[in-house]
Amino acid sequence: MIQFENVSKQYPDGTLALRQVNLNINKGELFVMIGPSGCGKTTMLKMINRLIERSDGTVRINERPIDEYNIHELRWNIGYVLQQIALFPHMTIAENIAVVPELRKWKSEQIKERVHTLLDMVGLKGTTYSDRKPAELSGGQQQRIGVLRALAADPEIVLMDEPFSALDPISREKLQDDILDIQRQMKKTIVFVTHDIQEAMKLGDRICIMKEGQVLQVGTPEELIQQPANEFVRDFVGSSAPNKSLQPESVGGESMHEIQAASGEKERLSSKFDLESIMSPLSPGHVPKSAKTAVPVSITLPDFVEIMSSHDHLLVERDRQIIGEVSRADLIRYWSEQLQERGEGHE
Ligand code: ADP
């Protein structure tokens, strides 16, 4: 759907940002571009909606070179989400989401329906949320609205440039889950730039690893782990293991095995473990599709650690009702708090 053919970019000051890049992004995939700072990710992304022009080569969308599109027509059809989304402060959330459909002169009924559909997709339909002003929302919630706004006019392609990198880990994880939910329902072609390999592994249908203006490898998360093209890819991807559960070792310097061993010994901690206090509650009826396995809220710590070593996310149930969700990051956080309380932390 999006093709780069021998694309190069040299900035006026001589910086060679991209060197002969060839790439195919498929329709309906969530395609992640990742690599060290300065490797050319943003340059490539902005070439797709012509915010940056190429020095050489061709970029095609639906087989047609992008220069042949009317630039407005091209940009209408491409949603764009930046690291810090600027919502219009005097407008409500619903009005903010509706900006592009309004500009495109959709009928008001159609706009209303679209806004509802989008809010519904992230579990916010029928809440008071849509009538609030941006200042009444947290940074994470504002960013979430920015994502919905980019999708509002139903573009075929959505470009996302480090959209969650300014958020705290919890909001970040929630938005990542939102994106996965949205993607399952809408099947957009999403090009997502990040410098966080764990985020890439969690979200990407395919991941493009870049270095110094060149593409080193494109593949599914599993392919990158199992058949890295070179040492750089191996090292880069190696640091991501926990999110795909392929190697349940180090999570942010902590090791699942260490936690596992420690949790077996430390019965005192197990006895006061309360899963409800570390999970994120879910509103009734909203079950994120990213987690499939449910554990009882009364689970003991050793059992919980055991099951968490092979899952990124779990649902939490009580009396056969899903009441919350919990991620491996929640467990790590809980564990480091326990260690700190007992003076064993590093900080
Ligand atoms: P990334 O998004 O991977 O961090 P960029 O695409 O922003 O990388 O930048 C790629 C390279 O191009 C870097 O060396 C950067 O310094 C350089 N660069 C980006 N924008 C400009 C510009 N407007 N003028 C000159 N050099 C630039």
CSV table of C-alpha atoms and ligand atoms in Angstrom, one decimal:
chain,number,residue,atom,x,y,z
A,1,MET,CA,0.0,0.0,0.0
A,2,ILE,CA,2.9,2.4,0.8
A,3,GLN,CA,6.1,1.8,-1.1
A,4,PHE,CA,9.5,3.4,-0.8
A,5,GLU,CA,11.6,2.8,-3.9
A,6,ASN,CA,15.3,3.8,-3.6
A,7,VAL,CA,14.3,6.8,-1.5
A,8,SER,CA,17.1,9.1,-0.3
A,9,LYS,CA,17.1,12.3,1.6
A,10,GLN,CA,19.9,14.8,1.9
A,11,TYR,CA,19.1,17.9,4.0
A,12,PRO,CA,20.4,21.3,2.7
A,13,ASP,CA,23.2,21.2,5.3
A,14,GLY,CA,24.5,18.0,3.7
A,15,THR,CA,23.1,15.6,6.3
A,16,LEU,CA,22.3,12.3,4.6
A,17,ALA,CA,19.2,11.2,6.5
A,18,LEU,CA,18.1,8.3,4.3
A,19,ARG,CA,20.1,6.2,1.9
A,20,GLN,CA,18.4,4.3,-0.8
A,21,VAL,CA,15.5,3.0,1.2
A,22,ASN,CA,13.3,0.3,-0.2
A,23,LEU,CA,10.2,-0.7,1.7
A,24,ASN,CA,6.7,-2.1,1.4
A,25,ILE,CA,4.1,-1.3,4.0
A,26,ASN,CA,1.0,-3.5,3.6
A,27,LYS,CA,-2.6,-2.4,3.7
A,28,GLY,CA,-4.1,-2.9,7.2
A,29,GLU,CA,-0.9,-3.5,9.1
A,30,LEU,CA,0.5,-1.8,12.1
A,31,PHE,CA,4.0,-1.1,10.8
A,32,VAL,CA,6.5,0.1,13.4
A,33,MET,CA,9.7,2.0,12.6
A,34,ILE,CA,12.4,1.9,15.2
A,35,GLY,CA,16.1,2.7,15.5
A,36,PRO,CA,18.5,5.0,17.4
A,37,SER,CA,17.8,8.7,17.5
A,38,GLY,CA,18.8,10.3,14.3
A,39,CYS,CA,18.5,7.2,12.1
A,40,GLY,CA,15.9,8.8,9.9
A,41,LYS,CA,12.5,7.5,11.2
A,42,THR,CA,10.8,10.9,11.4
A,43,THR,CA,12.2,11.9,8.0
A,44,MET,CA,10.6,8.7,6.5
A,45,LEU,CA,7.3,9.2,8.2
A,46,LYS,CA,7.0,12.8,7.1
A,47,MET,CA,7.7,11.9,3.5
A,48,ILE,CA,4.5,9.9,3.4
A,49,ASN,CA,2.3,13.0,3.8
A,50,ARG,CA,4.9,15.1,2.1
A,51,LEU,CA,5.8,17.3,5.1
A,52,ILE,CA,9.3,16.5,3.9
A,53,GLU,CA,10.2,16.1,0.3
A,54,ARG,CA,12.5,13.4,-1.0
A,55,SER,CA,15.9,14.1,-2.6
A,56,ASP,CA,15.7,11.0,-4.7
A,57,GLY,CA,13.5,7.9,-5.3
A,58,THR,CA,9.7,7.4,-5.4
A,59,VAL,CA,7.1,6.9,-2.7
A,60,ARG,CA,3.8,5.4,-3.8
A,61,ILE,CA,0.5,5.1,-2.1
A,62,ASN,CA,-1.9,2.5,-3.6
A,63,GLU,CA,0.6,2.2,-6.5
A,64,ARG,CA,0.4,5.9,-7.4
A,65,PRO,CA,3.4,8.1,-6.8
A,66,ILE,CA,2.6,10.6,-4.1
A,67,ASP,CA,3.5,13.6,-6.2
A,68,GLU,CA,0.6,12.8,-8.5
A,69,TYR,CA,-1.9,13.3,-5.7
A,70,ASN,CA,-3.3,16.7,-4.9
A,71,ILE,CA,-1.5,17.5,-1.7
A,72,HIS,CA,-4.7,18.4,0.2
A,73,GLU,CA,-6.3,15.2,-1.1
A,74,LEU,CA,-3.2,13.3,0.1
A,75,ARG,CA,-3.3,14.8,3.6
A,76,TRP,CA,-7.0,14.4,4.0
A,77,ASN,CA,-6.6,10.8,3.7
A,78,ILE,CA,-3.7,10.5,6.2
A,79,GLY,CA,-4.3,10.9,9.9
A,80,TYR,CA,-1.3,12.2,11.9
A,81,VAL,CA,-0.6,11.9,15.6
A,82,LEU,CA,2.4,13.6,17.2
A,83,GLN,CA,4.1,13.2,20.5
A,84,GLN,CA,2.3,16.2,22.0
A,85,ILE,CA,-1.1,16.6,20.6
A,86,ALA,CA,-2.6,20.1,20.8
A,87,LEU,CA,-6.3,20.0,21.4
A,88,PHE,CA,-8.3,23.2,21.0
A,89,PRO,CA,-8.7,24.4,24.5
A,90,HIS,CA,-12.1,26.2,24.2
A,91,MET,CA,-13.8,23.3,22.4
A,92,THR,CA,-15.2,20.2,24.1
A,93,ILE,CA,-13.7,16.8,23.5
A,94,ALA,CA,-16.5,15.8,21.1
A,95,GLU,CA,-15.9,19.0,19.1
A,96,ASN,CA,-12.2,18.4,19.1
A,97,ILE,CA,-12.7,14.9,17.7
A,98,ALA,CA,-15.1,16.3,15.0
A,99,VAL,CA,-12.7,18.9,13.6
A,100,VAL,CA,-11.7,17.1,10.4
A,101,PRO,CA,-15.2,15.8,9.6
A,102,GLU,CA,-16.5,19.3,10.1
A,103,LEU,CA,-13.9,20.7,7.8
A,104,ARG,CA,-14.9,18.1,5.3
A,105,LYS,CA,-18.5,19.2,5.7
A,106,TRP,CA,-19.9,15.9,6.8
A,107,LYS,CA,-23.6,16.0,7.8
A,108,SER,CA,-24.0,16.7,11.5
A,109,GLU,CA,-25.8,13.4,12.2
A,110,GLN,CA,-23.0,11.5,10.6
A,111,ILE,CA,-20.4,13.4,12.6
A,112,LYS,CA,-22.3,12.7,15.8
A,113,GLU,CA,-22.4,9.0,15.0
A,114,ARG,CA,-18.7,8.9,14.2
A,115,VAL,CA,-17.7,10.6,17.4
A,116,HIS,CA,-19.9,8.1,19.3
A,117,THR,CA,-18.4,5.2,17.5
A,118,LEU,CA,-14.8,6.4,18.3
A,119,LEU,CA,-15.5,7.0,22.0
A,120,ASP,CA,-17.2,3.7,22.2
A,121,MET,CA,-14.2,2.0,20.8
A,122,VAL,CA,-12.1,3.1,23.8
A,123,GLY,CA,-14.9,2.4,26.2
A,124,LEU,CA,-16.0,6.1,26.7
A,125,LYS,CA,-19.4,6.2,25.0
A,126,GLY,CA,-22.1,7.7,27.1
A,127,THR,CA,-19.8,9.1,29.6
A,128,THR,CA,-19.5,12.8,30.5
A,129,TYR,CA,-16.1,12.8,29.0
A,130,SER,CA,-17.2,14.1,25.6
A,131,ASP,CA,-18.6,17.3,27.0
A,132,ARG,CA,-15.5,18.2,28.9
A,133,LYS,CA,-12.8,20.7,27.9
A,134,PRO,CA,-9.2,19.5,27.3
A,135,ALA,CA,-7.9,21.2,30.4
A,136,GLU,CA,-10.1,18.8,32.5
A,137,LEU,CA,-8.2,15.8,31.1
A,138,SER,CA,-4.9,14.3,32.1
A,139,GLY,CA,-2.1,14.2,29.6
A,140,GLY,CA,-2.8,10.6,28.8
A,141,GLN,CA,-6.5,11.2,28.2
A,142,GLN,CA,-5.7,14.2,25.9
A,143,GLN,CA,-3.4,12.0,23.9
A,144,ARG,CA,-6.1,9.4,23.6
A,145,ILE,CA,-8.4,12.1,22.2
A,146,GLY,CA,-5.7,13.1,19.8
A,147,VAL,CA,-5.6,9.5,18.5
A,148,LEU,CA,-9.4,9.5,18.0
A,149,ARG,CA,-9.2,12.9,16.2
A,150,ALA,CA,-6.7,11.5,13.8
A,151,LEU,CA,-9.1,8.6,13.0
A,152,ALA,CA,-12.2,10.8,12.9
A,153,ALA,CA,-12.5,11.3,9.1
A,154,ASP,CA,-11.8,7.6,8.5
A,155,PRO,CA,-8.4,8.1,6.8
A,156,GLU,CA,-6.9,5.0,5.1
A,157,ILE,CA,-3.5,5.7,6.7
A,158,VAL,CA,-2.5,6.9,10.1
A,159,LEU,CA,1.0,8.2,10.9
A,160,MET,CA,2.1,8.2,14.5
A,161,ASP,CA,5.3,9.8,15.5
A,162,GLU,CA,6.3,8.7,19.0
A,163,PRO,CA,2.7,9.3,20.1
A,164,PHE,CA,3.1,7.9,23.7
A,165,SER,CA,6.7,8.8,24.5
A,166,ALA,CA,5.8,11.7,26.8
A,167,LEU,CA,3.4,9.7,28.9
A,168,ASP,CA,3.8,7.9,32.2
A,169,PRO,CA,4.1,4.1,31.9
A,170,ILE,CA,0.6,3.4,33.0
A,171,SER,CA,-1.1,5.8,30.6
A,172,ARG,CA,1.3,4.6,27.9
A,173,GLU,CA,0.3,1.1,28.4
A,174,LYS,CA,-3.4,1.9,28.3
A,175,LEU,CA,-3.0,3.8,25.0
A,176,GLN,CA,-1.1,1.0,23.5
A,177,ASP,CA,-4.0,-1.3,24.4
A,178,ASP,CA,-6.4,1.2,22.9
A,179,ILE,CA,-4.4,1.2,19.7
A,180,LEU,CA,-4.5,-2.6,19.5
A,181,ASP,CA,-8.2,-2.6,20.1
A,182,ILE,CA,-8.8,0.1,17.5
A,183,GLN,CA,-6.6,-1.6,15.0
A,184,ARG,CA,-8.5,-4.9,15.4
A,185,GLN,CA,-11.8,-3.1,14.7
A,186,MET,CA,-10.7,-0.7,12.0
A,187,LYS,CA,-7.8,-2.3,10.2
A,188,LYS,CA,-6.1,1.0,9.3
A,189,THR,CA,-2.7,1.1,7.8
A,190,ILE,CA,-0.7,2.6,10.7
A,191,VAL,CA,2.9,3.7,10.5
A,192,PHE,CA,4.2,4.1,14.0
A,193,VAL,CA,7.5,5.5,15.0
A,194,THR,CA,9.0,4.7,18.4
A,195,HIS,CA,12.4,4.4,20.0
A,196,ASP,CA,11.1,1.9,22.5
A,197,ILE,CA,11.6,-1.7,21.5
A,198,GLN,CA,9.1,-3.1,24.0
A,199,GLU,CA,6.5,-0.8,22.5
A,200,ALA,CA,7.5,-1.9,19.0
A,201,MET,CA,7.3,-5.6,19.9
A,202,LYS,CA,3.9,-5.2,21.6
A,203,LEU,CA,2.3,-3.2,18.8
A,204,GLY,CA,4.0,-4.1,15.5
A,205,ASP,CA,2.6,-6.6,13.0
A,206,ARG,CA,5.9,-5.9,11.4
A,207,ILE,CA,8.9,-3.9,12.6
A,208,CYS,CA,11.4,-2.1,10.5
A,209,ILE,CA,14.8,-1.7,12.3
A,210,MET,CA,16.8,1.3,11.0
A,211,LYS,CA,20.3,2.6,11.5
A,212,GLU,CA,22.1,5.5,10.0
A,213,GLY,CA,19.5,6.1,7.3
A,214,GLN,CA,19.2,2.5,6.2
A,215,VAL,CA,16.8,-0.3,6.8
A,216,LEU,CA,18.6,-3.2,8.5
A,217,GLN,CA,15.7,-5.6,8.7
A,218,VAL,CA,11.9,-5.7,8.4
A,219,GLY,CA,10.0,-8.6,10.0
A,220,THR,CA,7.5,-9.7,12.5
A,221,PRO,CA,8.5,-9.6,16.1
A,222,GLU,CA,9.1,-13.3,16.1
A,223,GLU,CA,11.2,-13.2,13.0
A,224,LEU,CA,13.4,-10.5,14.4
A,225,ILE,CA,14.0,-12.5,17.5
A,226,GLN,CA,14.5,-15.8,15.8
A,227,GLN,CA,16.4,-14.7,12.7
A,228,PRO,CA,18.1,-11.3,13.4
A,229,ALA,CA,19.9,-10.1,10.3
A,230,ASN,CA,23.0,-9.0,12.2
A,231,GLU,CA,24.4,-8.3,15.7
A,232,PHE,CA,22.9,-4.9,15.9
A,233,VAL,CA,19.4,-6.3,15.4
A,234,ARG,CA,20.1,-9.1,17.8
A,235,ASP,CA,21.2,-6.7,20.5
A,236,PHE,CA,18.4,-4.2,19.8
A,237,VAL,CA,15.7,-6.8,19.9
A,238,GLY,CA,17.3,-8.8,22.7
A,239,SER,CA,16.4,-6.0,25.2
A,240,SER,CA,12.7,-6.5,24.4
A,241,ALA,CA,12.1,-10.1,25.4
A,242,PRO,CA,9.6,-9.6,28.2
A,243,ASN,CA,6.9,-8.1,26.1
A,244,LYS,CA,6.5,-11.0,23.7
A,245,SER,CA,7.1,-13.6,26.4
A,246,LEU,CA,9.6,-15.4,24.2
A,247,GLN,CA,12.3,-15.2,26.8
A,248,PRO,CA,10.9,-14.4,30.2
A,249,GLU,CA,14.1,-12.8,31.5
A,250,SER,CA,15.0,-9.3,32.5
A,251,VAL,CA,12.3,-6.7,32.8
A,252,GLY,CA,13.7,-3.2,33.3
A,253,GLY,CA,16.7,-4.7,35.1
A,254,GLU,CA,14.6,-7.1,37.2
A,255,SER,CA,14.5,-10.7,36.3
A,256,MET,CA,11.3,-12.8,36.4
A,257,HIS,CA,13.3,-15.7,37.7
A,258,GLU,CA,14.7,-13.6,40.5
A,259,ILE,CA,11.2,-12.5,41.4
A,260,GLN,CA,10.0,-16.1,41.1
A,261,ALA,CA,12.7,-17.4,43.4
A,262,ALA,CA,12.2,-14.6,45.9
A,263,SER,CA,8.5,-14.9,46.0
A,264,GLY,CA,8.7,-18.6,46.8
A,265,GLU,CA,10.9,-17.8,49.9
A,266,LYS,CA,9.1,-14.8,51.1
A,267,GLU,CA,5.8,-16.2,52.4
A,268,ARG,CA,5.4,-13.1,54.6
A,269,LEU,CA,4.9,-11.0,51.4
A,270,SER,CA,2.6,-13.6,49.8
A,271,SER,CA,0.2,-13.6,52.6
A,272,LYS,CA,-0.5,-9.9,52.3
A,273,PHE,CA,-0.5,-9.9,48.5
A,274,ASP,CA,-3.7,-8.2,47.2
A,275,LEU,CA,-4.1,-8.4,43.4
A,276,GLU,CA,-6.9,-5.9,43.5
A,277,SER,CA,-4.6,-3.2,44.8
A,278,ILE,CA,-2.2,-3.4,41.8
A,279,MET,CA,-4.6,-4.1,39.0
A,280,SER,CA,-6.4,-1.5,36.9
A,281,PRO,CA,-10.2,-1.7,37.4
A,282,LEU,CA,-12.3,-2.2,34.3
A,283,SER,CA,-15.7,-0.7,33.8
A,284,PRO,CA,-18.3,-3.4,33.5
A,285,GLY,CA,-18.6,-4.7,30.0
A,286,HIS,CA,-15.3,-3.3,28.8
A,287,VAL,CA,-13.0,-6.2,28.3
A,288,PRO,CA,-9.7,-5.3,26.4
A,289,LYS,CA,-9.0,-7.9,23.7
A,290,SER,CA,-5.3,-7.7,24.3
A,291,ALA,CA,-5.6,-10.0,27.4
A,292,LYS,CA,-7.4,-13.3,27.2
A,293,THR,CA,-6.4,-15.3,30.3
A,294,ALA,CA,-8.2,-14.4,33.5
A,295,VAL,CA,-7.0,-15.1,37.1
A,296,PRO,CA,-9.0,-15.0,40.3
A,297,VAL,CA,-8.5,-11.9,42.4
A,298,SER,CA,-7.6,-14.1,45.3
A,299,ILE,CA,-4.6,-15.6,43.6
A,300,THR,CA,-1.4,-16.0,45.8
A,301,LEU,CA,1.7,-14.1,44.9
A,302,PRO,CA,3.8,-17.2,43.8
A,303,ASP,CA,1.0,-18.4,41.5
A,304,PHE,CA,0.6,-14.9,40.1
A,305,VAL,CA,4.3,-14.6,39.4
A,306,GLU,CA,4.3,-18.0,37.8
A,307,ILE,CA,1.5,-17.2,35.4
A,308,MET,CA,2.8,-13.6,34.7
A,309,SER,CA,6.1,-15.1,33.5
A,310,SER,CA,4.4,-16.2,30.4
A,311,HIS,CA,1.8,-13.5,29.9
A,312,ASP,CA,2.1,-9.7,29.2
A,313,HIS,CA,-1.5,-9.0,30.4
A,314,LEU,CA,-4.0,-10.8,32.4
A,315,LEU,CA,-7.7,-10.2,33.2
A,316,VAL,CA,-8.7,-10.4,36.9
A,317,GLU,CA,-12.0,-12.0,37.8
A,318,ARG,CA,-14.2,-12.3,40.9
A,319,ASP,CA,-17.3,-14.5,40.9
A,320,ARG,CA,-16.9,-15.1,37.2
A,321,GLN,CA,-17.0,-11.3,36.5
A,322,ILE,CA,-14.1,-9.6,34.9
A,323,ILE,CA,-13.2,-6.7,37.3
A,324,GLY,CA,-9.8,-5.6,36.1
A,325,GLU,CA,-6.7,-6.1,34.1
A,326,VAL,CA,-3.1,-6.4,35.2
A,327,SER,CA,0.2,-6.3,33.3
A,328,ARG,CA,3.6,-7.6,34.0
A,329,ALA,CA,4.8,-4.0,34.6
A,330,ASP,CA,2.2,-3.8,37.4
A,331,LEU,CA,3.8,-6.8,39.0
A,332,ILE,CA,7.3,-5.4,38.6
A,333,ARG,CA,6.2,-2.1,40.2
A,334,TYR,CA,4.6,-3.9,43.1
A,335,TRP,CA,7.7,-5.9,43.7
A,336,SER,CA,10.1,-3.0,43.6
A,337,GLU,CA,7.8,-1.1,46.1
A,338,GLN,CA,7.9,-4.1,48.4
A,339,LEU,CA,11.7,-4.2,48.2
A,340,GLN,CA,11.9,-0.5,48.8
A,341,GLU,CA,9.6,-0.7,51.8
A,342,ARG,CA,11.9,-3.3,53.3
A,343,GLY,CA,15.1,-1.3,52.5
A,344,GLU,CA,16.2,-3.6,49.8
A,345,GLY,CA,15.6,-1.3,46.8
A,346,HIS,CA,18.4,0.3,44.9
A,347,GLU,CA,17.2,3.8,45.2
B,1,ADP,P1,14.9,10.1,13.9
B,1,ADP,O1,13.4,10.4,13.7
B,1,ADP,O2,15.2,8.6,13.7
B,1,ADP,O3,15.4,10.5,15.2
B,1,ADP,P2,15.3,12.1,11.9
B,1,ADP,O4,14.6,11.6,10.7
B,1,ADP,O5,14.7,13.2,12.7
B,1,ADP,O6,15.7,10.9,12.8
B,1,ADP,O7,16.7,12.7,11.5
B,1,ADP,C1,17.6,11.9,10.6
B,1,ADP,C2,18.9,12.7,10.5
B,1,ADP,O8,18.6,13.9,9.7
B,1,ADP,C3,19.6,13.2,11.8
B,1,ADP,O9,20.9,13.2,11.6
B,1,ADP,C4,19.0,14.6,11.9
B,1,ADP,O10,20.0,15.4,12.7
B,1,ADP,C5,19.0,15.1,10.5
B,1,ADP,N1,17.9,16.1,10.2
B,1,ADP,C6,16.6,16.0,10.5
B,1,ADP,N2,16.0,17.1,10.1
B,1,ADP,C7,16.9,17.9,9.6
B,1,ADP,C8,16.9,19.2,9.0
B,1,ADP,N3,15.7,19.9,8.9
B,1,ADP,N4,18.0,19.8,8.6
B,1,ADP,C9,19.2,19.1,8.7
B,1,ADP,N5,19.3,17.8,9.2
B,1,ADP,C10,18.2,17.3,9.7
